[in-house]
Short mmCIF file of C-alpha atoms in Angstrom, two decimals:
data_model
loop_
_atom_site.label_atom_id
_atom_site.label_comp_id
_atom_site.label_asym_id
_atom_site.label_seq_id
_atom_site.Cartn_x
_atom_site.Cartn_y
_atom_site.Cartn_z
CA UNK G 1 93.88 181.08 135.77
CA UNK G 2 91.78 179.47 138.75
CA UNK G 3 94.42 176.71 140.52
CA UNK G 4 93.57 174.23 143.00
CA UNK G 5 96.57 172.71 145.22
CA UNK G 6 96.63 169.09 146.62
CA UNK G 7 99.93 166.82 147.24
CA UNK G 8 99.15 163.81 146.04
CA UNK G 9 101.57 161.70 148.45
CA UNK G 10 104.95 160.74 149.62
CA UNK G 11 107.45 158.24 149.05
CA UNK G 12 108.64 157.67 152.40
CA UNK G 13 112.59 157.10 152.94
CA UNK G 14 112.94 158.50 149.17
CA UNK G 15 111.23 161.52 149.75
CA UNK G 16 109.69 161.24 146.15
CA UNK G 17 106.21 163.12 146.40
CA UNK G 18 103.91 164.69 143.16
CA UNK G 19 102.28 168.00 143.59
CA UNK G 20 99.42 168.63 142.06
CA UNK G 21 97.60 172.06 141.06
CA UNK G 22 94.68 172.04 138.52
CA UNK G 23 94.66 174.93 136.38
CA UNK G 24 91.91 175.56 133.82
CA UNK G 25 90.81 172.21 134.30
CA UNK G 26 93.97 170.59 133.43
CA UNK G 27 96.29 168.34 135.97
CA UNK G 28 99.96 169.84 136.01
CA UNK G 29 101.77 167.77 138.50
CA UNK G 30 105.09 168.46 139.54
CA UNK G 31 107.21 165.42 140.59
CA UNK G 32 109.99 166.34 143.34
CA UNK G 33 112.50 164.31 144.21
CA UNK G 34 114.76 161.64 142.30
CA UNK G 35 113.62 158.90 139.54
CA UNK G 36 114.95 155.83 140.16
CA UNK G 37 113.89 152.29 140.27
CA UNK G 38 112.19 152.40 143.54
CA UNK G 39 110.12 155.48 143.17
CA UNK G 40 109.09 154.73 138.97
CA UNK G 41 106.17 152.96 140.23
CA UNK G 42 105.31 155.83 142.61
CA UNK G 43 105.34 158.22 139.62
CA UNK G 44 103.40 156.40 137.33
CA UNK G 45 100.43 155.22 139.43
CA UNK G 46 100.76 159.01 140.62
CA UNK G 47 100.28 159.87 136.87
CA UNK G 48 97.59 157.15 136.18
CA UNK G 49 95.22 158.32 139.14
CA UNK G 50 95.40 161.90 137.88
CA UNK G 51 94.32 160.98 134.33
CA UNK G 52 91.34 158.74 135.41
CA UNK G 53 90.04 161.70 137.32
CA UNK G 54 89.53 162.70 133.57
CA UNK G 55 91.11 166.26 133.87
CA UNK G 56 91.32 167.74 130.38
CA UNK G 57 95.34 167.32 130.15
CA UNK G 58 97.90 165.75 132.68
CA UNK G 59 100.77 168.44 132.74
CA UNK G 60 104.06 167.28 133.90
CA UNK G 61 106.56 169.64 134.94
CA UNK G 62 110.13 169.04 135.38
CA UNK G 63 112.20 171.46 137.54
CA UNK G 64 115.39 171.29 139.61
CA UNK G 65 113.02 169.48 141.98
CA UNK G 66 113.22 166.68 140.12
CA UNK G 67 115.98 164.10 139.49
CA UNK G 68 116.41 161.55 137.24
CA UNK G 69 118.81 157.72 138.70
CA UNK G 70 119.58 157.66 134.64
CA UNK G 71 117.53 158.44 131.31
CA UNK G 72 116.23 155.25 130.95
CA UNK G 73 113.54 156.21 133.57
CA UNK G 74 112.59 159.01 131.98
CA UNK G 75 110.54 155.94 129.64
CA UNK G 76 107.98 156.19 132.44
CA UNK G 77 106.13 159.14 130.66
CA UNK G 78 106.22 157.34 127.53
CA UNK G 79 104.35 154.18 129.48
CA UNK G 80 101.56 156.55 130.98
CA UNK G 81 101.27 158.49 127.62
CA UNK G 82 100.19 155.27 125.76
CA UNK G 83 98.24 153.33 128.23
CA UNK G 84 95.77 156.72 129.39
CA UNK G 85 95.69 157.85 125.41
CA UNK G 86 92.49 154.88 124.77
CA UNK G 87 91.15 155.13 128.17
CA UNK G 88 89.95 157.94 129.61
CA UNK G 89 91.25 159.24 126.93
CA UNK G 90 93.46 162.06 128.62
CA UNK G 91 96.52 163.39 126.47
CA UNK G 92 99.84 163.53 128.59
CA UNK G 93 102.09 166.56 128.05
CA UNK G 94 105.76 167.57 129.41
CA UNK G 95 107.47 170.74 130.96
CA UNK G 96 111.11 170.91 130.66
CA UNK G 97 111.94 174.36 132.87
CA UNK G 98 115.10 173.77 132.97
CA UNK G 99 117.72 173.67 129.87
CA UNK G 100 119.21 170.58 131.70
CA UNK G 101 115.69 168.87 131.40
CA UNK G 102 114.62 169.80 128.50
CA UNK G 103 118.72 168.16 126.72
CA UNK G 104 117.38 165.00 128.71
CA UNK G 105 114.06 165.23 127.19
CA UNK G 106 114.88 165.73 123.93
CA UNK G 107 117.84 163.49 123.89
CA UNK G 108 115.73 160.58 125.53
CA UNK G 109 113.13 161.42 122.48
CA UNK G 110 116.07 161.19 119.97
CA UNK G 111 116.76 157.72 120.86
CA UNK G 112 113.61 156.37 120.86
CA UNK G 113 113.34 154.46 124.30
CA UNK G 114 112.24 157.19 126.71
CA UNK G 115 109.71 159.72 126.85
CA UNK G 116 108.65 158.74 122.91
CA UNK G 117 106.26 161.18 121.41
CA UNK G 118 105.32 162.82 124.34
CA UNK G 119 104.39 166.34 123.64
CA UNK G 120 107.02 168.94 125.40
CA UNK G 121 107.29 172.30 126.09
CA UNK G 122 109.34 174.60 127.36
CA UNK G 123 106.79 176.17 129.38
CA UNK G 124 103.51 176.03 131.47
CA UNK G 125 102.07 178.65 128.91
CA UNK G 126 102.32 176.53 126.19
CA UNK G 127 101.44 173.55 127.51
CA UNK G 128 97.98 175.02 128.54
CA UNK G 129 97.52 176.79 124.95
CA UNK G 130 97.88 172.93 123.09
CA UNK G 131 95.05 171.54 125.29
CA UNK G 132 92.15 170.80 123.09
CA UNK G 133 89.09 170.53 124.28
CA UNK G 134 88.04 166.98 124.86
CA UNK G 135 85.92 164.56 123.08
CA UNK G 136 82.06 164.70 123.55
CA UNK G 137 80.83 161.64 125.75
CA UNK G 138 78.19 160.23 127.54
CA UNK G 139 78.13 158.73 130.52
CA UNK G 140 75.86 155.89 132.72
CA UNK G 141 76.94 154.59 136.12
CA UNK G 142 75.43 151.82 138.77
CA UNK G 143 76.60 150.98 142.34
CA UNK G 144 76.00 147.47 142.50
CA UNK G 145 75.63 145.69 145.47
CA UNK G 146 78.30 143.34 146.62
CA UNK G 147 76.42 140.20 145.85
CA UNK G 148 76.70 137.38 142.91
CA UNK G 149 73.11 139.18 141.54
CA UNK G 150 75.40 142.40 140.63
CA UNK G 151 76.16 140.07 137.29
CA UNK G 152 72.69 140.13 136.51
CA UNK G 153 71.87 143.63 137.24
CA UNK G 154 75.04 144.64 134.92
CA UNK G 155 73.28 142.66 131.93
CA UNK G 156 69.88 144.71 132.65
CA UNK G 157 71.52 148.25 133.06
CA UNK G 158 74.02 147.48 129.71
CA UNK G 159 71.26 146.43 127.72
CA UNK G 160 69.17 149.15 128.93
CA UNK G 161 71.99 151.94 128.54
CA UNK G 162 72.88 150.13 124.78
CA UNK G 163 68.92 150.83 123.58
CA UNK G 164 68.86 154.43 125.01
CA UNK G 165 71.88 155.16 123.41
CA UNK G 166 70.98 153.73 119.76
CA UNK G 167 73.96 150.97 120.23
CA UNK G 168 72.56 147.92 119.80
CA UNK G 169 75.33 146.59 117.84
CA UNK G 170 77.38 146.82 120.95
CA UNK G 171 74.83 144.59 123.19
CA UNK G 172 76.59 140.88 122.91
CA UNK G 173 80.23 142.06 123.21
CA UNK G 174 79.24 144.43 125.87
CA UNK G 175 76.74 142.51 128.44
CA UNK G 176 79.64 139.59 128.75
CA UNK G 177 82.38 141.82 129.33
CA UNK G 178 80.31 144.17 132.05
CA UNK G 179 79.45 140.56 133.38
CA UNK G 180 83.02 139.29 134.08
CA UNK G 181 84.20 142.58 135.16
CA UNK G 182 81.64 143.04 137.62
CA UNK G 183 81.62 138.92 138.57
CA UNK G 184 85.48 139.01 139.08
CA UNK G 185 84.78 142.44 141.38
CA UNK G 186 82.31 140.87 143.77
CA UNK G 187 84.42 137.15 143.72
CA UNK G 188 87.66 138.54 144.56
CA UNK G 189 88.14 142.21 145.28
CA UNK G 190 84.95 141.02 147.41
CA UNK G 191 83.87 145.12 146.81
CA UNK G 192 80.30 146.00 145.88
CA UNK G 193 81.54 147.33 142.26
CA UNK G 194 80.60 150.68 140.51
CA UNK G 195 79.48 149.83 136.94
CA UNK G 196 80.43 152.62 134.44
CA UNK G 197 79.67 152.75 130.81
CA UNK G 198 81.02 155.87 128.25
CA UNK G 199 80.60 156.30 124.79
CA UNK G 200 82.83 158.56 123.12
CA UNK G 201 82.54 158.45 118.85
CA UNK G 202 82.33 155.06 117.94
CA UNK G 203 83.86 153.55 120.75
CA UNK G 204 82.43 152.05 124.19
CA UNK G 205 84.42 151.95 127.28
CA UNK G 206 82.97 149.49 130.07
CA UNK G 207 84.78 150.62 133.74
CA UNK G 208 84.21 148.60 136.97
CA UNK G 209 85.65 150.01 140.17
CA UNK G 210 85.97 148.61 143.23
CA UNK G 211 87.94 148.47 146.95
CA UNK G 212 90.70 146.34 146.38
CA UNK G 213 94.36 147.56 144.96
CA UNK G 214 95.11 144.32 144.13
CA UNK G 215 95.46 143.87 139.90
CA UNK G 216 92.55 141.55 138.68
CA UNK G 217 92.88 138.30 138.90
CA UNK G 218 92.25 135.37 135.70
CA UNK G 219 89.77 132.98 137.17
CA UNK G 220 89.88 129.45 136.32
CA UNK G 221 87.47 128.51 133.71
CA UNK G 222 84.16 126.57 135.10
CA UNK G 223 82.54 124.47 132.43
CA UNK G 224 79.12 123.91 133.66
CA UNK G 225 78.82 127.75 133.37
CA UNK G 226 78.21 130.10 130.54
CA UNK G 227 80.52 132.57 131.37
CA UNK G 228 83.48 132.30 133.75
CA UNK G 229 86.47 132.76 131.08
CA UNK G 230 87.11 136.05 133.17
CA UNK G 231 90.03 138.19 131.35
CA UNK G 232 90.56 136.10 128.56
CA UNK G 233 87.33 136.30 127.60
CA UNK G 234 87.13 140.15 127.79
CA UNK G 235 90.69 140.40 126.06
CA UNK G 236 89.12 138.60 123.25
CA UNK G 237 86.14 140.85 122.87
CA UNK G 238 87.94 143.94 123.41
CA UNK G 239 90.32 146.67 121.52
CA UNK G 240 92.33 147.27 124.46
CA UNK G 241 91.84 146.76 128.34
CA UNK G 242 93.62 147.72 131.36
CA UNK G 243 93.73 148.37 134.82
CA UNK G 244 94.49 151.65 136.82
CA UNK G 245 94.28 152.71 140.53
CA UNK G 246 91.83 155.11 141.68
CA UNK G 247 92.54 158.07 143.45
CA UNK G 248 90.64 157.55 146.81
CA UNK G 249 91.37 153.57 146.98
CA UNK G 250 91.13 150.65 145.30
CA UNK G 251 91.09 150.22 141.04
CA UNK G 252 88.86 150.74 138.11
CA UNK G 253 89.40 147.70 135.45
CA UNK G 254 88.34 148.89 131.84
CA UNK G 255 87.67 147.19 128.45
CA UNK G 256 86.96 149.55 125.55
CA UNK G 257 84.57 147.62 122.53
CA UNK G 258 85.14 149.40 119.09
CA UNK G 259 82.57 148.96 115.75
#
């Protein structure tokens, strides 16, 4: 099985760090250290930035280099399983190696506030064997330039990318929420964004990436313009959206449209 080694990073004074190793083009990360409420975060942005890379599996393996403060943290693998599973789409899986982990696992399971329905395993093996292959989907991205015209250029390219794809139906919903996506990028991540758009089946994921960690921020509404309702707006229009960090810096914001 061809493997590829990186650490991902380190939790200072905790020591908390995730190892990563792809293997067959899936993510299995292995967390070391302890679980607790000042590393959770640590783990699951750690998590988050390995899905959006789009890997064909996260694989999380649990082994007496990890620790968990008390179950209820183990709830953080239930969090990431849900919020990756509409966008990018990546399933989450988890190792138990141990027989100590894998009582925790399955007792956190039985009581329905940890790790959920999070698919475990006992081992690597089998993890790897219950990876399906992933989804069929297309793909169009812009670099826009950080300017207010980036709005305008997202309208062209989404209707452009909506008639080459035979989605019309998706135009309206889709050219206002690229629009405040991209608007809220340039006005207060101050970034020249990244404009992505995927189709996968019947849905249509809209991505905008750009410098700033910082979580997207709701703009006040300005009535003398057309747009401007920011988040609310794309909320409205939109099955789900969400916010992750990317792996080199900075965020992607996403809003997935549905038929």
């Amino acid at each position: 099985m061809p493997t590829r080694d990186r650490r991902l990073g380190a939790g200072g004074v905790t020591a908390f760090a995730l190892h990563r190793t792809d293997v067959d083009g899936a993510a299995v990360v292995r967390p070391a250290g302890r679980l607790d409420l000042t590393t959770y975060r640590e783990l699951r942005d750690g998590l988050l930035k390995c899905a959006v890379d789009e890997p064909t599996a996260v694989i999380v393996r649990l082994d007496d280099g990890f620790e968990c403060a008390t179950p209820v943290f183990l709830s953080v693998f239930a969090t990431v399983w849900l919020r990756v599973a509409e966008w990018p789409g990546v399933p989450l899986m988890l190792v138990g190696e141990s027989s100590g982990h894998r009582r925790a696992l399955a007792s956190s399971s039985r009581s329905g506030g940890g790790v959920g329905a999070v698919p475990r395993f006992t081992g690597l093996r089998a993890a790897l064997a219950a990876v399906e292959r992933p989804p069929e989907r297309t793909r169009d991205e812009m670099q826009l330039p950080d300017e207010l015209i980036s709005g305008l250029l997202a309208r062209e390219f989404v209707r452009e990318v909506c008639e080459r794809r035979s989605v019309t139906h998706f135009v309206h919903n889709a050219v206002t929420v690229a629009t405040e996506l991209v608007e809220n990028a340039v006005r207060h991540a101050r970034s020249a964004p990244v404009l992505r758009l995927e189709l996968r089946g019947h849905r249509l994921t809209i991505a905008v990436r750009d410098e700033s960690p910082e979580p997207p921020r709701e703009p006040k509404p300005e009535p003398l313009r057309p747009r401007g309702w920011g988040l609310t707006i794309v909320s409205a229009l939109s099955r789900t959206w969400g916010c992750y960090p990317w792996p080199r810096g900075g965020k992607v914001v996403w809003a997935v449209l549905d038929d």
